[in-house]
Structures are given as structure tokens and as C-alpha cells.
Coordinates of N, CA, C and O in Angstrom, one line a residue:
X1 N 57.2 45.8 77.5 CA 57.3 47.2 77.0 C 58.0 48.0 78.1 O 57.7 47.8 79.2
X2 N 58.8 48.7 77.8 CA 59.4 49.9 78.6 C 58.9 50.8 78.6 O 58.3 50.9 77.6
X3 N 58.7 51.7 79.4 CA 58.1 52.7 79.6 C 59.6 54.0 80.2 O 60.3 54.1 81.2
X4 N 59.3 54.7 79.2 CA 59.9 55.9 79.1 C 60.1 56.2 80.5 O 59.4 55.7 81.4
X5 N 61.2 57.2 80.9 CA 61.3 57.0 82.4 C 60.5 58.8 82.7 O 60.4 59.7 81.8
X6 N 60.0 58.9 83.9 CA 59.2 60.2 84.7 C 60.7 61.2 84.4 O 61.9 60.8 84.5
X7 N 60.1 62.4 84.2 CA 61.0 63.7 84.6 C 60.5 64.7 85.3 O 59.3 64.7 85.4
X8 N 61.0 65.4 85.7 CA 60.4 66.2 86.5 C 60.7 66.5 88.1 O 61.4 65.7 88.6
X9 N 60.0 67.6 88.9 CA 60.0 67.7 89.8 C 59.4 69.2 90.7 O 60.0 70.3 91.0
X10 N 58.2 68.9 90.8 CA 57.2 69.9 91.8 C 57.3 69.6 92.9 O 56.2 69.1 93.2
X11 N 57.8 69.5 93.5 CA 57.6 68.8 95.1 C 56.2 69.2 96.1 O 56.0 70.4 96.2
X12 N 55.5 68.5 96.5 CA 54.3 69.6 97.5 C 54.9 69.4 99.1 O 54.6 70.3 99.9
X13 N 55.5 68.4 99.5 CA 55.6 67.6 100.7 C 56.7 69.4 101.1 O 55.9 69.8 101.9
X14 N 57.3 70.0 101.1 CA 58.4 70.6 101.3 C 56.9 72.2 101.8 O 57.0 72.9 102.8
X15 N 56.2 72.3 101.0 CA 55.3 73.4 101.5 C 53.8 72.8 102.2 O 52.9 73.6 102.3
X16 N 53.8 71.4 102.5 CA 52.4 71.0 102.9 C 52.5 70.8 104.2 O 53.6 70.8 104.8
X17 N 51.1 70.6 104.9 CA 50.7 70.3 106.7 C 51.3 68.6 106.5 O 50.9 67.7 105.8
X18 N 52.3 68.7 107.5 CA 52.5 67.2 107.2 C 52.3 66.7 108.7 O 52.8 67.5 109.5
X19 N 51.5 65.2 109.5 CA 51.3 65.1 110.2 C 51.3 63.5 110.5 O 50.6 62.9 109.7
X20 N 51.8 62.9 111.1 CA 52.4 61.5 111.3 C 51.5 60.5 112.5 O 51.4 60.8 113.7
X21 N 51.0 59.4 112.0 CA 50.8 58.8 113.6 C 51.5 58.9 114.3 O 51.0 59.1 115.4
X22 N 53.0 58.8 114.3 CA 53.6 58.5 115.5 C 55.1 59.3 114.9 O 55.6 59.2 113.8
X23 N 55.6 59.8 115.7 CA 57.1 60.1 115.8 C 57.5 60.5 117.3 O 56.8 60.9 118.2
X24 N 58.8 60.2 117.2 CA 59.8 60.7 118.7 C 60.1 61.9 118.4 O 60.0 62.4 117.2
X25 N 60.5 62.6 119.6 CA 61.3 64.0 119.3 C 62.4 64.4 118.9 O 62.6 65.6 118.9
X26 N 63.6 63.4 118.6 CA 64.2 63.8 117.7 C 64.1 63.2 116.5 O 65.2 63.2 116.0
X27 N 63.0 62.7 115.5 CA 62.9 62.5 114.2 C 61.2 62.8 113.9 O 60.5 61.9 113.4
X28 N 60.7 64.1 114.2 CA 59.3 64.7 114.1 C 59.3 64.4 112.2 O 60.2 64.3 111.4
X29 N 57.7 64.2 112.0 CA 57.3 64.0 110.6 C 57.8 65.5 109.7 O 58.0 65.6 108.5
X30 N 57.8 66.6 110.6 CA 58.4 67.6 109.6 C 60.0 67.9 108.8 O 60.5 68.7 108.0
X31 N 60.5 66.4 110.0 CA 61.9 66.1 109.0 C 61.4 66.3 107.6 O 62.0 67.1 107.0
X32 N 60.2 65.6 106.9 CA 60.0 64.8 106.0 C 59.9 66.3 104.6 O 59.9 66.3 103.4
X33 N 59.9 67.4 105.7 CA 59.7 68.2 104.2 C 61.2 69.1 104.3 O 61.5 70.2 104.0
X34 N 61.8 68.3 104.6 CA 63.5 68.6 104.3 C 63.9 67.6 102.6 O 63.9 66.4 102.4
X35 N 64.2 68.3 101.8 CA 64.7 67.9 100.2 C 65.4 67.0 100.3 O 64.9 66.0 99.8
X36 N 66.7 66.8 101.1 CA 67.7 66.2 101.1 C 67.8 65.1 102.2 O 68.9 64.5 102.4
X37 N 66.8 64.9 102.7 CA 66.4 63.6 103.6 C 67.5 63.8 104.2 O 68.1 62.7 104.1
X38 N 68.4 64.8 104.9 CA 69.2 64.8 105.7 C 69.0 64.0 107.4 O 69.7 63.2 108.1
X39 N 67.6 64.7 107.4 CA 67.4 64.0 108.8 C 66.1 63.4 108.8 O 65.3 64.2 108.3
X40 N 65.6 62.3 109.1 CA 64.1 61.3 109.1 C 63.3 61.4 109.8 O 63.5 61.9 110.9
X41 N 62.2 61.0 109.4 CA 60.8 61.1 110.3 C 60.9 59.7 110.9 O 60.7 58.7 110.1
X42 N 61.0 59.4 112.2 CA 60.9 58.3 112.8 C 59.9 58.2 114.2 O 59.5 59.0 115.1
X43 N 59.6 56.5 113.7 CA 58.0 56.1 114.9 C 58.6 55.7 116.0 O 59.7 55.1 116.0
X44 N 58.0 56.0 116.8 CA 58.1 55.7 117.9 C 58.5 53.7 118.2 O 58.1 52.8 117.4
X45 N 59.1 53.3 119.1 CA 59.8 52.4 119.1 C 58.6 51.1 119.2 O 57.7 51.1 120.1
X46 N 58.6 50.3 118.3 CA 57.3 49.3 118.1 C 56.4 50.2 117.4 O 55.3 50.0 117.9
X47 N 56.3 50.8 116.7 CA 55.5 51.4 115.6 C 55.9 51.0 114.1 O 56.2 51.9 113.3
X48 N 56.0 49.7 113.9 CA 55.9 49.2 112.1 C 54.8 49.0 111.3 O 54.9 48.7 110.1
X49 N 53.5 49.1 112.1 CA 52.1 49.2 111.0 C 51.5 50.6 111.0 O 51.5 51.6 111.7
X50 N 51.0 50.2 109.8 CA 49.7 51.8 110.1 C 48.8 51.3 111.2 O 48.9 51.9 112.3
X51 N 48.2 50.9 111.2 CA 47.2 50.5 112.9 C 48.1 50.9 113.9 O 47.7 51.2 115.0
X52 N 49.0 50.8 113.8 CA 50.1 51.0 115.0 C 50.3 52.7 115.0 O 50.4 53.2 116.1
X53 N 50.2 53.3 114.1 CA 50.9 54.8 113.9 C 51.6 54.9 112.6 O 52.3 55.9 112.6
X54 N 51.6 54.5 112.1 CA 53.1 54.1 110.9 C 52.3 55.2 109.9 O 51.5 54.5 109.1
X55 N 52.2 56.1 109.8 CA 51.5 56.6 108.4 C 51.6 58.4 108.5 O 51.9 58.9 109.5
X56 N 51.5 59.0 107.4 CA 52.1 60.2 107.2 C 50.4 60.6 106.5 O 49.8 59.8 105.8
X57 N 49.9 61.8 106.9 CA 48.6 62.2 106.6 C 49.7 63.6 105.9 O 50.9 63.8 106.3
X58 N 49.0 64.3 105.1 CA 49.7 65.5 103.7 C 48.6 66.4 103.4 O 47.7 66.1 102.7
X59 N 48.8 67.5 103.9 CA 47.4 68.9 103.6 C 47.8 69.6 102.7 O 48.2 70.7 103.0
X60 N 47.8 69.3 101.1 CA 48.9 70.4 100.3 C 48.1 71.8 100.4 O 48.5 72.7 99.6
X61 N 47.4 72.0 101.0 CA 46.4 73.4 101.3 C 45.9 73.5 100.3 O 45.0 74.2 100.6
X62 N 45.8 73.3 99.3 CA 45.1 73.4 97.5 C 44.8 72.0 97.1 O 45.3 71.0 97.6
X63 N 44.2 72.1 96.3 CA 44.0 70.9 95.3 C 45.3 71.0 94.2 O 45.5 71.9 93.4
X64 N 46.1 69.5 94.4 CA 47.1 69.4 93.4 C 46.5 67.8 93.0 O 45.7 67.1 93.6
X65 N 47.3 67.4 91.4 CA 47.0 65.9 91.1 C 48.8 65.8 90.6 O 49.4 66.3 89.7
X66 N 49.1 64.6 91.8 CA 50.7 64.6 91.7 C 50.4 63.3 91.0 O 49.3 62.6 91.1
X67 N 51.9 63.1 90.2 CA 51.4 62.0 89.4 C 52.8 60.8 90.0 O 53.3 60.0 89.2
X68 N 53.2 61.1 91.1 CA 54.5 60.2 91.5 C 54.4 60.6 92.9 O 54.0 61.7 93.4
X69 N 54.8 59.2 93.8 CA 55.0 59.0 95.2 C 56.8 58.5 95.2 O 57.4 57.8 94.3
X70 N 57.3 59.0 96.2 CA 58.6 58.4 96.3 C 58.6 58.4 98.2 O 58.1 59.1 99.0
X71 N 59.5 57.2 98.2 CA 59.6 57.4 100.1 C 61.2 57.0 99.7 O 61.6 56.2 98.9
X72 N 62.0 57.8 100.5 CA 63.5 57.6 100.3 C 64.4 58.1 101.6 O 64.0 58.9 102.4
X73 N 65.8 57.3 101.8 CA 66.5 57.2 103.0 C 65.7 56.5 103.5 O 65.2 57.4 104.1
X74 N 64.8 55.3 103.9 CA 64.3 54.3 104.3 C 64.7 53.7 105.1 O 66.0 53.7 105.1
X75 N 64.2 52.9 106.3 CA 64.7 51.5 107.1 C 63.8 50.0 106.4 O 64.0 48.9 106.8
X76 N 62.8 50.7 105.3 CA 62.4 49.4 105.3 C 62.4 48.2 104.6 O 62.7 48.3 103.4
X77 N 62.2 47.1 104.9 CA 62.6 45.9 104.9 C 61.9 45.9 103.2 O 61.2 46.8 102.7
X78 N 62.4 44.3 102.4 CA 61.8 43.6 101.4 C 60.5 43.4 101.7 O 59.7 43.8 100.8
X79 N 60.0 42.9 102.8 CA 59.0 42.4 103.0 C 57.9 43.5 103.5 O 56.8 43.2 104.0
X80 N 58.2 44.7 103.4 CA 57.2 46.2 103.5 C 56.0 46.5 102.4 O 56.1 46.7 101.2
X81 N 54.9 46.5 103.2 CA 53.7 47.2 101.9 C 53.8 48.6 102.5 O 54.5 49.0 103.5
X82 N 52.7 49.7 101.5 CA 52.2 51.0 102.0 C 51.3 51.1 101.1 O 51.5 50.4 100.1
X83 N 50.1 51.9 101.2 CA 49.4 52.2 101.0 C 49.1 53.5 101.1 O 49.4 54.1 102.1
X84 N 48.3 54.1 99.7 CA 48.1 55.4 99.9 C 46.7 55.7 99.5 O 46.0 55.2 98.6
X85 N 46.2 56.8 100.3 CA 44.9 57.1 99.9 C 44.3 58.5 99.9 O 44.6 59.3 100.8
X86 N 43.7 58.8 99.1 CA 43.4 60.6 98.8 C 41.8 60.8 99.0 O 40.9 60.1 98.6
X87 N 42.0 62.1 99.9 CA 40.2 62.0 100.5 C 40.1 63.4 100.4 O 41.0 64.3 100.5
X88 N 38.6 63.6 100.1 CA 37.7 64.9 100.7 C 38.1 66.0 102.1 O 37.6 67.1 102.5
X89 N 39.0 65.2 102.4 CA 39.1 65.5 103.8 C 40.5 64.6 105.1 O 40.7 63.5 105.1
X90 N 40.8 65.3 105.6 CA 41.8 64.5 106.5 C 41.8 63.0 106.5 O 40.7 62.5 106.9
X91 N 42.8 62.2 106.1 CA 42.8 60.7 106.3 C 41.4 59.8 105.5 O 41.3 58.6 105.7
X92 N 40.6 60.5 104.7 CA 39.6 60.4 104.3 C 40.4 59.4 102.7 O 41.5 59.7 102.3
X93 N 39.6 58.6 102.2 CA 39.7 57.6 101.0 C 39.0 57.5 100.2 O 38.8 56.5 99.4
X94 N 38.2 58.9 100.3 CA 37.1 58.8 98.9 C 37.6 59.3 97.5 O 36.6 59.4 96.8
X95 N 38.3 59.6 96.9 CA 38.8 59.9 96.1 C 39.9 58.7 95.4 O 39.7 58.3 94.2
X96 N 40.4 58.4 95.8 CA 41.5 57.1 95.1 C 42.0 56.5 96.6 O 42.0 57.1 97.7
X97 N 42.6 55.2 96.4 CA 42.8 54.0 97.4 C 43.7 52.6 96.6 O 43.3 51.5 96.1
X98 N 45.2 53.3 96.8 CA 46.1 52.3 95.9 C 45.8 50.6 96.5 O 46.0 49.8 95.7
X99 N 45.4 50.2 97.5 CA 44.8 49.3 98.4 C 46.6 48.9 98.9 O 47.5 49.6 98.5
X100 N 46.8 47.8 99.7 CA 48.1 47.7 100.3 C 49.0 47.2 98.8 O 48.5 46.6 97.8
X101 N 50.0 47.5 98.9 CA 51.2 47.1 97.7 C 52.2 47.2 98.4 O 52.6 48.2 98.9
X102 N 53.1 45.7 98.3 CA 54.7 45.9 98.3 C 55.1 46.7 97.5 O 55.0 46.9 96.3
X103 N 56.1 47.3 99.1 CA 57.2 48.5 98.4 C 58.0 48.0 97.4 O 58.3 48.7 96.5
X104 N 58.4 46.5 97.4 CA 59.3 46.3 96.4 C 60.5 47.4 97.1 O 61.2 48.2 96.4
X105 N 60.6 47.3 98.0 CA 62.0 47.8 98.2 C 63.6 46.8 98.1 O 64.0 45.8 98.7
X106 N 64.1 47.3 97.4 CA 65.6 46.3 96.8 C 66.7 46.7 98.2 O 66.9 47.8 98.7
X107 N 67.2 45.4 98.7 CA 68.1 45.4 99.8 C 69.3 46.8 99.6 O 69.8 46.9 98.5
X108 N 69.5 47.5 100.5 CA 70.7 48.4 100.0 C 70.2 49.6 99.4 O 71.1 50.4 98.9
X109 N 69.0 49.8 99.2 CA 68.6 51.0 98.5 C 67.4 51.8 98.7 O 66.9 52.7 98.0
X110 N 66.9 51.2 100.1 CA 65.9 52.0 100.6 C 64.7 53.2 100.3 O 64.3 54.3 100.8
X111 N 64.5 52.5 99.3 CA 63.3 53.4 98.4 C 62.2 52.7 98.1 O 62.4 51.5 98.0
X112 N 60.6 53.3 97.9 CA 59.7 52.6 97.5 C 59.3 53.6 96.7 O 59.4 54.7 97.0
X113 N 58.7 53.3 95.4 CA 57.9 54.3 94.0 C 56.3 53.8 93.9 O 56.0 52.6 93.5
X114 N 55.6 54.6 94.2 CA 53.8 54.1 93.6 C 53.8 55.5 92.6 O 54.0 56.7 92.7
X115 N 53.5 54.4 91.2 CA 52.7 55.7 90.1 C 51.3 55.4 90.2 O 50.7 54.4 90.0
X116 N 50.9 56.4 90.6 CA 49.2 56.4 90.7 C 48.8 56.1 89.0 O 49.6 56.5 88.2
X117 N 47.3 55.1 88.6 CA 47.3 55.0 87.5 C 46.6 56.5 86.3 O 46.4 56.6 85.1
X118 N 46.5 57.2 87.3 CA 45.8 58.6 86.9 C 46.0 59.6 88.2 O 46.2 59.3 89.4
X119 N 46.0 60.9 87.4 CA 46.3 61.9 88.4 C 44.7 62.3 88.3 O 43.9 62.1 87.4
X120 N 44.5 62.9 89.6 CA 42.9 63.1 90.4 C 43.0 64.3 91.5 O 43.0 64.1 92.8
X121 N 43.0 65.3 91.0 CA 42.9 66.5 92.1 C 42.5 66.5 93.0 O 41.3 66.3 93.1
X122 N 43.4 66.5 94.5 CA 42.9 66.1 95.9 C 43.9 66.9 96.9 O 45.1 67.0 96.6
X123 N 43.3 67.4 97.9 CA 43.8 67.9 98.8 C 44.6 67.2 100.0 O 45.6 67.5 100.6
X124 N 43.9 66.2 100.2 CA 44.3 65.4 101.3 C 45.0 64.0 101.1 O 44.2 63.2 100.6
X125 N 46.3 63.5 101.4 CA 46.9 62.2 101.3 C 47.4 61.9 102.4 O 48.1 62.5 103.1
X126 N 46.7 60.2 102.3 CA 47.4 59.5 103.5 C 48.6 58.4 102.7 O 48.4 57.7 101.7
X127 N 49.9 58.5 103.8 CA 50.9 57.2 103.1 C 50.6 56.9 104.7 O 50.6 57.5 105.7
X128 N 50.5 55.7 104.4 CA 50.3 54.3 105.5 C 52.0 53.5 105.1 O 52.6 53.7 104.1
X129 N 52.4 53.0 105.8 CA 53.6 51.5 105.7 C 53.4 50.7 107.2 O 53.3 51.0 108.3
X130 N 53.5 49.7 106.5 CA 53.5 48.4 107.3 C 54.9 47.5 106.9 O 55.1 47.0 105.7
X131 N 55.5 47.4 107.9 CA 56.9 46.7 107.7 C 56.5 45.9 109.5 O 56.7 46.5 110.5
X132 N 55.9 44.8 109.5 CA 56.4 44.4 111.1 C 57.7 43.5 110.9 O 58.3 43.2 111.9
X133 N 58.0 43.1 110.1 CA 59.3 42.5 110.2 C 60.5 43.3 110.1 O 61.6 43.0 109.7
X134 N 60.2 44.3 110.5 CA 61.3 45.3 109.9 C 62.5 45.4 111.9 O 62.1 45.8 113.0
X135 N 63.5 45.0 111.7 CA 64.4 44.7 112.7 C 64.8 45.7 113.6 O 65.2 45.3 114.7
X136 N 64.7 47.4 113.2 CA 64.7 48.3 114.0 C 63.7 48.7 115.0 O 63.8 49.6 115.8
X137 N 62.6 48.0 114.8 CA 61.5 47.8 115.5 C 60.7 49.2 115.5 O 59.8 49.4 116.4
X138 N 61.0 50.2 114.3 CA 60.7 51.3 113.8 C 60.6 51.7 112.9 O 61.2 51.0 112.1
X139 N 60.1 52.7 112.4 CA 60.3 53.3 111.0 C 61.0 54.6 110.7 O 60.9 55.7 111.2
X140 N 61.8 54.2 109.6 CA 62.9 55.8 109.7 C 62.7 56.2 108.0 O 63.2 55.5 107.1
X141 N 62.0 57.3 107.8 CA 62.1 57.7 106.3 C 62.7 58.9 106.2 O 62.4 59.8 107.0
X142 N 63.5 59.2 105.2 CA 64.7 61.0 105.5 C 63.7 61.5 104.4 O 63.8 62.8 104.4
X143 N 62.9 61.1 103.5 CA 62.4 61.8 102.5 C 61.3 61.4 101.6 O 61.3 60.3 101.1
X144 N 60.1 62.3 101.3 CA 58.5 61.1 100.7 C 59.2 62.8 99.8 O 59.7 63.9 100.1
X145 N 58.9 62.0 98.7 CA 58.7 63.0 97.1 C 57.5 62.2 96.8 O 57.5 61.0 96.8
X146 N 55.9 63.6 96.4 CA 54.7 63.7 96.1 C 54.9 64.7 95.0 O 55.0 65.9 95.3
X147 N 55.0 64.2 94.0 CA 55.3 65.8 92.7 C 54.6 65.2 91.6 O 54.2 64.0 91.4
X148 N 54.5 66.1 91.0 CA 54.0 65.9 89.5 C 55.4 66.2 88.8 O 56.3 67.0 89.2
X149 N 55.4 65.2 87.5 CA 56.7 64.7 86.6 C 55.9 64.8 85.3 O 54.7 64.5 85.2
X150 N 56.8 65.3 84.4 CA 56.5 64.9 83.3 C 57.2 63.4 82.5 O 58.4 63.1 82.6
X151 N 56.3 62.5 81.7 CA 56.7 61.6 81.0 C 56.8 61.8 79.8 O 55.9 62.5 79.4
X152 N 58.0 61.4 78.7 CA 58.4 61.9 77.8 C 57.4 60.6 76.7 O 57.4 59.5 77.2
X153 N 57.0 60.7 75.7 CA 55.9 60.0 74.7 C 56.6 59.0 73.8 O 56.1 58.0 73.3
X154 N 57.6 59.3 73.8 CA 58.7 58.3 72.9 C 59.8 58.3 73.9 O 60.0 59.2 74.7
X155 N 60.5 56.9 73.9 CA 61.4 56.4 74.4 C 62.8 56.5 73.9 O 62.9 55.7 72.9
X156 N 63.7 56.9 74.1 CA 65.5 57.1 73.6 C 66.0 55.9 74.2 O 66.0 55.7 75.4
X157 N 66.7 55.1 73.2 CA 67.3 54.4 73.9 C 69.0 54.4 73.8 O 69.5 55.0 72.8
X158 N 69.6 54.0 74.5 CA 71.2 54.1 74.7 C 71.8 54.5 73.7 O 72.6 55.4 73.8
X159 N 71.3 53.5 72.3 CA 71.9 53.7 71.3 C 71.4 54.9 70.1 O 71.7 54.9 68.9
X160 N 70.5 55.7 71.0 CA 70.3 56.9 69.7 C 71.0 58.0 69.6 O 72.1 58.1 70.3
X161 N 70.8 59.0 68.8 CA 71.6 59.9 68.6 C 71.1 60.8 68.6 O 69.9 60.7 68.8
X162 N 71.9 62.3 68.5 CA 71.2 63.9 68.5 C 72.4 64.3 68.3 O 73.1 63.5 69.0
X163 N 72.9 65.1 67.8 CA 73.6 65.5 67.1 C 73.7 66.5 65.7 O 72.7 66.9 65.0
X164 N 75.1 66.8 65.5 CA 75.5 67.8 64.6 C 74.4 67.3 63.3 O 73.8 68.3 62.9
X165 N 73.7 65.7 62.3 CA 73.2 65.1 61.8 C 72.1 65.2 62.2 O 71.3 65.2 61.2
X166 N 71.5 65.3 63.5 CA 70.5 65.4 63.7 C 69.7 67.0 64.0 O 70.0 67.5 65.1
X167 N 69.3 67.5 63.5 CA 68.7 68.8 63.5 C 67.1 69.4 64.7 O 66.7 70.4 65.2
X168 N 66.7 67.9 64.5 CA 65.0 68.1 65.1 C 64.7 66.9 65.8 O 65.5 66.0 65.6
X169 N 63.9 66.6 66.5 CA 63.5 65.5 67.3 C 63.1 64.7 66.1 O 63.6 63.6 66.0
X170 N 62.3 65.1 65.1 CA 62.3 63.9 64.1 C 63.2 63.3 63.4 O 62.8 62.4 62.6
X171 N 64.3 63.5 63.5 CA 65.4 63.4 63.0 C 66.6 62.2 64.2 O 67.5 61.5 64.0
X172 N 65.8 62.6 65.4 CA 66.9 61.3 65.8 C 66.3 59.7 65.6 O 65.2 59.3 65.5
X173 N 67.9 59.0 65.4 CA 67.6 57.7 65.2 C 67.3 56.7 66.3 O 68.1 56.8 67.3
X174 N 66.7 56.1 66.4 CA 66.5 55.0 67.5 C 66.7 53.8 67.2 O 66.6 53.0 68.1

């Protein structure tokens, strides 16, 4: 089954307390609420696990329920998990706990996607990553998108239409 693709974009990471195990001073975790991943939040040298530092804690000051994680401009490897978890409270996991999952990150394109299976009103998020095989011997991310998207209920596919024939959404062909 395909699943219709996410639209949208709230960002929280761009107005939230963002706070890192580990970063150097020229790649502090507040790179991370720059839009355009121009410049990255990077760990300190030997920092590729969360036990190590590898992890980004997020205070959106309110209760939001985002329904999309994105980590982008990346260094990390195929072989990278992360984990995310939403608490009552700083770094706290009472509320939801995706447990570790490969990024599935694709060579050349430096991104990882977690859709939470339900959105759950929470103040506080931890992203964890663990890459120790990762060859920079560090971690470099230019940009985490946490937003709420809208999903569209019906699927368009390549070959449908809308058009001058077509008047109303009930009306296009698929």
C-alpha cells in the first residue's frame, strides 16, 4: 500500500530550548534551529553514541503533538540508529519511546524520517543517534524538522487529472 505523501510544515525546533550532549564551539546545537541547515550542530570529536553525548533534548515551551521528525544535512552512516523519546519533563520517556530504529539513511543523501504512530501532546523531546561506525569520528546535523504535516486521505497518482474537465475533487480521475 502507498501511503499518500505528509504536507505541510510548522516547524517547533526554530522557536524551542534546544540543548545537546555534546557540541564544539564552532557547531553549538543552536545551529539546529537555523531552517536552511546552513551551518550544523556537531559532537565533540569521539561522540557517535547517545551514551557518549550524541543526542539533542527540545523544550517547545508548550505542549505541541508533531506528527514528523526529520534530521537533515547529516554525516550519518547506513549503519546509524536514533531514537526518540517524549517526557513529562526534561529527557524524561514517559509519554512515548520509538525504542532504537535504523535511520535508514540512503548513501548520498543524508537524512533520517521517524513518523510517530500517533501524535501525543508533549513538551519535552529527546533525539538520541548512535552511528559508532560513522568515519568522522563525530556527528554533524545542519537541520532536525519536528512539525506537524498534514496527510492528504486519498492518494493522486502520476497519472490523474484536474483540469478544465475536472471541476471538483470528486471529479478527478485516478
Amino acid at each position: 500500500t502507498i501511503r499518500p505523501p505528509m504536507i505541510g510544515w510548522s516547524p517547533l525546533v526554530p522557536r524551542s530550548r534546544v540543548i545537546a550532549g555534546s557540541e564544539i564551539a564552532a557547531g553549538p546545537a543552536a545551529n539546529l534551529q537555523d531552517d536552511l541547515g546552513a551551518v550544523r550542530w556537531i559532537t565533540a570529536w569521539g561522540v557517535v553514541t547517545a551514551a557518549a553525548g550524541a543526542y539533542v533534548d527540545l523544550d517547545y515551551g508548550t505542549s505541541h503533538s508533531p506528527t514528523a521528525f526529520g534530521a537533515f544535512a547529516t554525516n550519518l552512516t547506513a549503519t546509524a540508529s536514533h531514537r526518540i523519546t517524549w517526557g513529562s519533563s526534561p529527557g524524561a520517556a514517559d509519554l512515548w519511546d520509538s525504542g532504537t530504529v535504523a535511520a535508514q539513511v540512503q548513501p548520498g543523501y543524508g537524512r533520517t524520517i521517524l513518523i510517530p504512530p500517533a501524535p501525543i501532546p508533549h513538551r519535552y523531546c529527546r533525539w538520541a543517534f548512535d552511528d559508532p561506525d560513522n568515519p568522522d569520528r563525530c556527528l554533524m546535523i545542519g537541520h532536525l524538522a519536528v512539525c506537524a504535516c498534514w496527510q492528504p486521505n486519498q492518494y493522486l497518482t502520476t497519472d490523474s487529472s484536474y483540469g478544465p474537465r475536472a471541476l471538483s475533487q470528486s471529479q478527478i480521475v485516478t
